[in-house]
PDB file of C-alpha atoms in Angstrom:
ATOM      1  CA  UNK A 279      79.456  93.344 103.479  1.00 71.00           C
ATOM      2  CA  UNK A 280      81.401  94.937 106.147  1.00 80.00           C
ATOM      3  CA  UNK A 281      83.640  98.044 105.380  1.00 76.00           C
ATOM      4  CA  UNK A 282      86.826  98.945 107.488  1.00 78.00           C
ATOM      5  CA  UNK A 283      88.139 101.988 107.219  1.00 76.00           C
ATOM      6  CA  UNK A 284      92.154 102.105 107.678  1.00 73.00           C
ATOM      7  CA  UNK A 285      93.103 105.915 108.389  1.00 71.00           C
ATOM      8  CA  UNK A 286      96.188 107.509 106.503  1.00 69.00           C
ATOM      9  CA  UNK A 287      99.700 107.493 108.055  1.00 71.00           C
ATOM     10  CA  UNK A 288     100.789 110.142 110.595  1.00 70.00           C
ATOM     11  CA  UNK A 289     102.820 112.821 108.749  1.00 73.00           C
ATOM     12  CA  UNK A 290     101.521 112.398 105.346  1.00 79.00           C
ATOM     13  CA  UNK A 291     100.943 114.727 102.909  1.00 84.00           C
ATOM     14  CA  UNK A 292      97.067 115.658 102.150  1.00 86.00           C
ATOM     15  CA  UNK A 293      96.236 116.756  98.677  1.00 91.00           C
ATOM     16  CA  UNK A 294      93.804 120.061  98.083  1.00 95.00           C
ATOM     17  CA  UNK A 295      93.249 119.531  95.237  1.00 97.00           C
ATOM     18  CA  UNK A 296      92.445 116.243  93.103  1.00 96.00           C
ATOM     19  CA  UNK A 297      93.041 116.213  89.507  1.00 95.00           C
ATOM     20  CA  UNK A 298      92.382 112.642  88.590  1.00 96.00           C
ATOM     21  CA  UNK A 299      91.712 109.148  90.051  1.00 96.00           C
ATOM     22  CA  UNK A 300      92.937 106.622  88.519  1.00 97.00           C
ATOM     23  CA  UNK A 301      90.635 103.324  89.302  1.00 97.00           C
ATOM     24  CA  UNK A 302      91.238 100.054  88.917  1.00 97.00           C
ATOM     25  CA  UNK A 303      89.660  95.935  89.555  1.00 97.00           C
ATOM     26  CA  UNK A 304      91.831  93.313  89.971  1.00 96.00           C
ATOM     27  CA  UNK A 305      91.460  89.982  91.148  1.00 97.00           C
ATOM     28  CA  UNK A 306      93.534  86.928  91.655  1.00 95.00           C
ATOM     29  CA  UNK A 307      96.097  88.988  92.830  1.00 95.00           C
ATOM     30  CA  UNK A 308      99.211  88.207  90.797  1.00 93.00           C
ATOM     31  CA  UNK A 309      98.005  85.662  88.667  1.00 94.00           C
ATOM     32  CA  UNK A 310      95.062  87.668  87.952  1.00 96.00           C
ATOM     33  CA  UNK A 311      94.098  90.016  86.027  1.00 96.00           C
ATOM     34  CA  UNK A 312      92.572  94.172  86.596  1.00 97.00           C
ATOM     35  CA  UNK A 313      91.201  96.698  84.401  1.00 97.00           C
ATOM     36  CA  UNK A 314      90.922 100.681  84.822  1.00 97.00           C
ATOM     37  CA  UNK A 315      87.216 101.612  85.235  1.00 97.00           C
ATOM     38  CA  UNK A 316      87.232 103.766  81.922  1.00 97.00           C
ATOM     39  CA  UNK A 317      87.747  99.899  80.206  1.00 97.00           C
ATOM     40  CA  UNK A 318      91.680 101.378  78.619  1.00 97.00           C
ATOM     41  CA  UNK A 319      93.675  99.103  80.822  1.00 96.00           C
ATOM     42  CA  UNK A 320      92.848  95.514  80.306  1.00 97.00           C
ATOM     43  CA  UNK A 321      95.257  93.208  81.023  1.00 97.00           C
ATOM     44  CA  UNK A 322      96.230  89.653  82.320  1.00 97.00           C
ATOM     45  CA  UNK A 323      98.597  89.402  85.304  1.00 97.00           C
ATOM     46  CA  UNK A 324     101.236  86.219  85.917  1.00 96.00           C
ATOM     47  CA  UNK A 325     104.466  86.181  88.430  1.00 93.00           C
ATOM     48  CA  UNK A 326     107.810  87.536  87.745  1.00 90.00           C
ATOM     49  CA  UNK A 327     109.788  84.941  86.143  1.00 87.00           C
ATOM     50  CA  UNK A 328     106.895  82.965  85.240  1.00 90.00           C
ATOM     51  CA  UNK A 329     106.064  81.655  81.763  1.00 89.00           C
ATOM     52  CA  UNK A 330     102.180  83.205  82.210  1.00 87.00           C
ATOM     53  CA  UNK A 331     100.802  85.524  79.227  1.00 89.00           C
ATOM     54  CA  UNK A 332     100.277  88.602  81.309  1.00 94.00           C
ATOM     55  CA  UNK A 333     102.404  91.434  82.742  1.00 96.00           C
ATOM     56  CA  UNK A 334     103.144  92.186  86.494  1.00 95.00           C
ATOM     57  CA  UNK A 335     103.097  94.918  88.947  1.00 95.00           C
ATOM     58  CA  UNK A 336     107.155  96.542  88.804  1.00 96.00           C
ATOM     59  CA  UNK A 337     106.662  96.348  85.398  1.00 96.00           C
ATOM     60  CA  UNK A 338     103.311  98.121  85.727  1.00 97.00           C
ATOM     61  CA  UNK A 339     104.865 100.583  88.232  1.00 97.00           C
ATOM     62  CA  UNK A 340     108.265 100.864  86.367  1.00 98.00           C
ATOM     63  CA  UNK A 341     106.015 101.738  83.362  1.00 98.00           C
ATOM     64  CA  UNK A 342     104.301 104.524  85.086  1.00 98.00           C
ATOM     65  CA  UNK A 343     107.174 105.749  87.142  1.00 98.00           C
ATOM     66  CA  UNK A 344     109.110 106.186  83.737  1.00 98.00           C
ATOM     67  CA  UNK A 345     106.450 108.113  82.122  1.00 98.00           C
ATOM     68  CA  UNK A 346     106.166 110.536  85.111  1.00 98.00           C
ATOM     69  CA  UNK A 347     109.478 111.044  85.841  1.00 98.00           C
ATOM     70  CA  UNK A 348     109.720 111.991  81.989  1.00 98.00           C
ATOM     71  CA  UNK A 349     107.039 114.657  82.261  1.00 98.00           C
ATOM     72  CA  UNK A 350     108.617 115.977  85.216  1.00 98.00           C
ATOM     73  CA  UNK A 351     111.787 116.444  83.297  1.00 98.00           C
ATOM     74  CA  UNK A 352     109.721 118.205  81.183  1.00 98.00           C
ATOM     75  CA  UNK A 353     108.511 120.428  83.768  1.00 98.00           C
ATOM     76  CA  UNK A 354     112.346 121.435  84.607  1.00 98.00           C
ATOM     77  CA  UNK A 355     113.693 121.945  81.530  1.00 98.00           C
ATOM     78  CA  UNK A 356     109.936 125.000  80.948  1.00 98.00           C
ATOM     79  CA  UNK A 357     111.164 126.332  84.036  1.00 97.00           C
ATOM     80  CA  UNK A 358     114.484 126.570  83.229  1.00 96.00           C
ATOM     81  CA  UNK A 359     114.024 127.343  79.623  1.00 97.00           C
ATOM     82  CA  UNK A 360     115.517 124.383  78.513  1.00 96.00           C
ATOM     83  CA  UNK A 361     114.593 122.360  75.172  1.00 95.00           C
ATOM     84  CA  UNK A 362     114.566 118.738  75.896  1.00 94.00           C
ATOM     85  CA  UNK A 363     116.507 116.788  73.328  1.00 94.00           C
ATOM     86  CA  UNK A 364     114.742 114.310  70.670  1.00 94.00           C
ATOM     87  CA  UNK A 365     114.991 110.799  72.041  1.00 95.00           C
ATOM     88  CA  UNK A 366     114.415 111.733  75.818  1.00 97.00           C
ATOM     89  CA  UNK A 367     113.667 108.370  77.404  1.00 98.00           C
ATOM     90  CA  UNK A 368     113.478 107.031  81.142  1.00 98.00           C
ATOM     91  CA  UNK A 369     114.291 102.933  81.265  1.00 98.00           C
ATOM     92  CA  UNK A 370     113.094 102.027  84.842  1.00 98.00           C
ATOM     93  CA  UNK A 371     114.452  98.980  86.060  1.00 98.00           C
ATOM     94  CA  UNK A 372     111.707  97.564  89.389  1.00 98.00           C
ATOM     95  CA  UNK A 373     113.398  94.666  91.224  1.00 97.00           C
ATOM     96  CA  UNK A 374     111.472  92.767  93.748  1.00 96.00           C
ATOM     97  CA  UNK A 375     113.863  90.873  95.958  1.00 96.00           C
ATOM     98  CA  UNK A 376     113.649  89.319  99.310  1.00 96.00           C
ATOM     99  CA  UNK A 377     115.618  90.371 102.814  1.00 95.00           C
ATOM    100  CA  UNK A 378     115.114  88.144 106.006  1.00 95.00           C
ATOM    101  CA  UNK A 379     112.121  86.536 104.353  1.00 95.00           C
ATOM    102  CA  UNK A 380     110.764  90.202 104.096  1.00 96.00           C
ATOM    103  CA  UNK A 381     109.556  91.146 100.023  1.00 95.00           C
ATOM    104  CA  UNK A 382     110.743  94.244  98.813  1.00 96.00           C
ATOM    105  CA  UNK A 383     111.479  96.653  96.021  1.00 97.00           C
ATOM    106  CA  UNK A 384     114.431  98.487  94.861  1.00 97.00           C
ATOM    107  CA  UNK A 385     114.790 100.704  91.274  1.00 98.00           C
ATOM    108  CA  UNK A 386     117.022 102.399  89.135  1.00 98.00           C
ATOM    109  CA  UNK A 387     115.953 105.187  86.555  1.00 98.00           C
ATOM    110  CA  UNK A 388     117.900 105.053  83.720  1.00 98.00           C
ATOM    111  CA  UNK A 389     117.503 108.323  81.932  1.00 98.00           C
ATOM    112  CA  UNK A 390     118.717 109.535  78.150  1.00 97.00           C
ATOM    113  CA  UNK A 391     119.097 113.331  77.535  1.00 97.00           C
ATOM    114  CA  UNK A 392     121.299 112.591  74.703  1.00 97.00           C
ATOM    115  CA  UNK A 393     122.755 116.300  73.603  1.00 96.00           C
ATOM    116  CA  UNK A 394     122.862 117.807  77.005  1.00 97.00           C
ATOM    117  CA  UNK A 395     126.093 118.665  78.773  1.00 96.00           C
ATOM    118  CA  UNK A 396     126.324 117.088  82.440  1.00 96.00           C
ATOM    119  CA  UNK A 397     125.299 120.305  84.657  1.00 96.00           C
ATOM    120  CA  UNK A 398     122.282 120.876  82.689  1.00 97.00           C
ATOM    121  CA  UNK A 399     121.091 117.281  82.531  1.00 97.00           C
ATOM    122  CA  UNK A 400     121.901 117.248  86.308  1.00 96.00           C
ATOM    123  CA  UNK A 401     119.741 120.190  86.712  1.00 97.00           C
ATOM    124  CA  UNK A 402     116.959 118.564  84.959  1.00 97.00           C
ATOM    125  CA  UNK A 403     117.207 115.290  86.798  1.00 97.00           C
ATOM    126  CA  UNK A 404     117.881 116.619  90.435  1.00 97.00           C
ATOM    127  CA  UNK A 405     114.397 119.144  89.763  1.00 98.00           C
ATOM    128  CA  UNK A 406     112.701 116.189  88.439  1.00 98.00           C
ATOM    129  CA  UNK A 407     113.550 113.627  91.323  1.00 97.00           C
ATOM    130  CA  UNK A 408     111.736 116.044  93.445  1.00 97.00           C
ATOM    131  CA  UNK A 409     108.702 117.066  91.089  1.00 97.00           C
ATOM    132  CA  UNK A 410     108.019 113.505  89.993  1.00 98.00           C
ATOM    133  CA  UNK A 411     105.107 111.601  92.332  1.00 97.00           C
ATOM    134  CA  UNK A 412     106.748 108.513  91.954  1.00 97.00           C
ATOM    135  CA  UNK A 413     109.839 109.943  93.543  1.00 97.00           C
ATOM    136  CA  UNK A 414     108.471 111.445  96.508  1.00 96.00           C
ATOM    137  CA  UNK A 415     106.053 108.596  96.990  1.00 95.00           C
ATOM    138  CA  UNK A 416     109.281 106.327  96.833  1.00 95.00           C
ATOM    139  CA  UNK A 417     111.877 108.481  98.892  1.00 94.00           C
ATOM    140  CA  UNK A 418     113.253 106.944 102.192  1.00 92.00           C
ATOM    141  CA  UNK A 419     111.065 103.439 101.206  1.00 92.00           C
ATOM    142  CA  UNK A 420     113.325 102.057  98.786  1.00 95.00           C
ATOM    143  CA  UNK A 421     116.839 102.141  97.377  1.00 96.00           C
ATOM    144  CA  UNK A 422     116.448 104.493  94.099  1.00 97.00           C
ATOM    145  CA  UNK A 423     119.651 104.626  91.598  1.00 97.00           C
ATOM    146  CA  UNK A 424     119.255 107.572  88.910  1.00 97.00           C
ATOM    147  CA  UNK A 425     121.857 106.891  86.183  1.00 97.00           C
ATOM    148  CA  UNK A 426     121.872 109.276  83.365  1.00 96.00           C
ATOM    149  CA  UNK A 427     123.375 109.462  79.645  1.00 95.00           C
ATOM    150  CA  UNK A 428     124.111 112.278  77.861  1.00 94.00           C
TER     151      UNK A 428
END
């Protein structure tokens, strides 16, 4: 088996310092299935819209976008000595749509701070947009809405 190497984009950010790999199998692509190498993620793919019995990737992503962008609200409202209210949630909405015959994706993060006032939830979500992976992996690829209630 031959290996090709494909170098990292120009301009791209290089870590120091890993702090976890997350690893991954999948075959069939999306009417397949993949599980982590640690055996916790096990799970049966299928299309969009289909009737299979498995998930797909933008819910995969939307799952784990959600649950980073929540810690990094949590890492705003530390730093700005803020308590984060009971029922903090992110609903992440991943559409995969189609332009000139081109696939792509588009989001919205639908966030709850319910109890906050408007500038401090603002706060929160502004320093979390840029804190959050997800977020900077996504900014300037894709259309990104980030609608929150208070």
């Amino acid at each position: 088996m031959e290996t090709i190497e494909i170098t990292k984009a120009a301009g791209t950010t290089t870590i120091d310092k890993v702090l976890y790999t997350g690893k991954t199998h999948t075959s069939g692509g999306r009417d397949g299935a993949s599980r982590s190498s640690d055996g916790n993620l096990d799970i049966k793919l299928s299309s969009p819209g289909s009737n299979g019995a498995g998930t797909n990737p933008e819910q995969l992503f939307a799952a784990g976008w959600s649950a980073c962008f929540i810690g990094a609200i949590g890492i705003a409202a530390a730093k700005n000595k803020i308590a984060l209210p009971e029922g903090t949630a992110v609903d992440a909405e991943v559409d995969l749509g189609v332009t000139k015959s081109e696939y792509f994706l588009q989001a919205r993060l639908n966030v709850s701070l319910p109890g906050l006032d408007e500038t401090t939830a603002r706060i929160l979500i502004e320093a979390a947009h840029q804190t959050c992976p997800y977020s900077k992996a996504t900014r300037g690829n894709i259309d990104v809405t980030i609608n929150v209630s208070i």
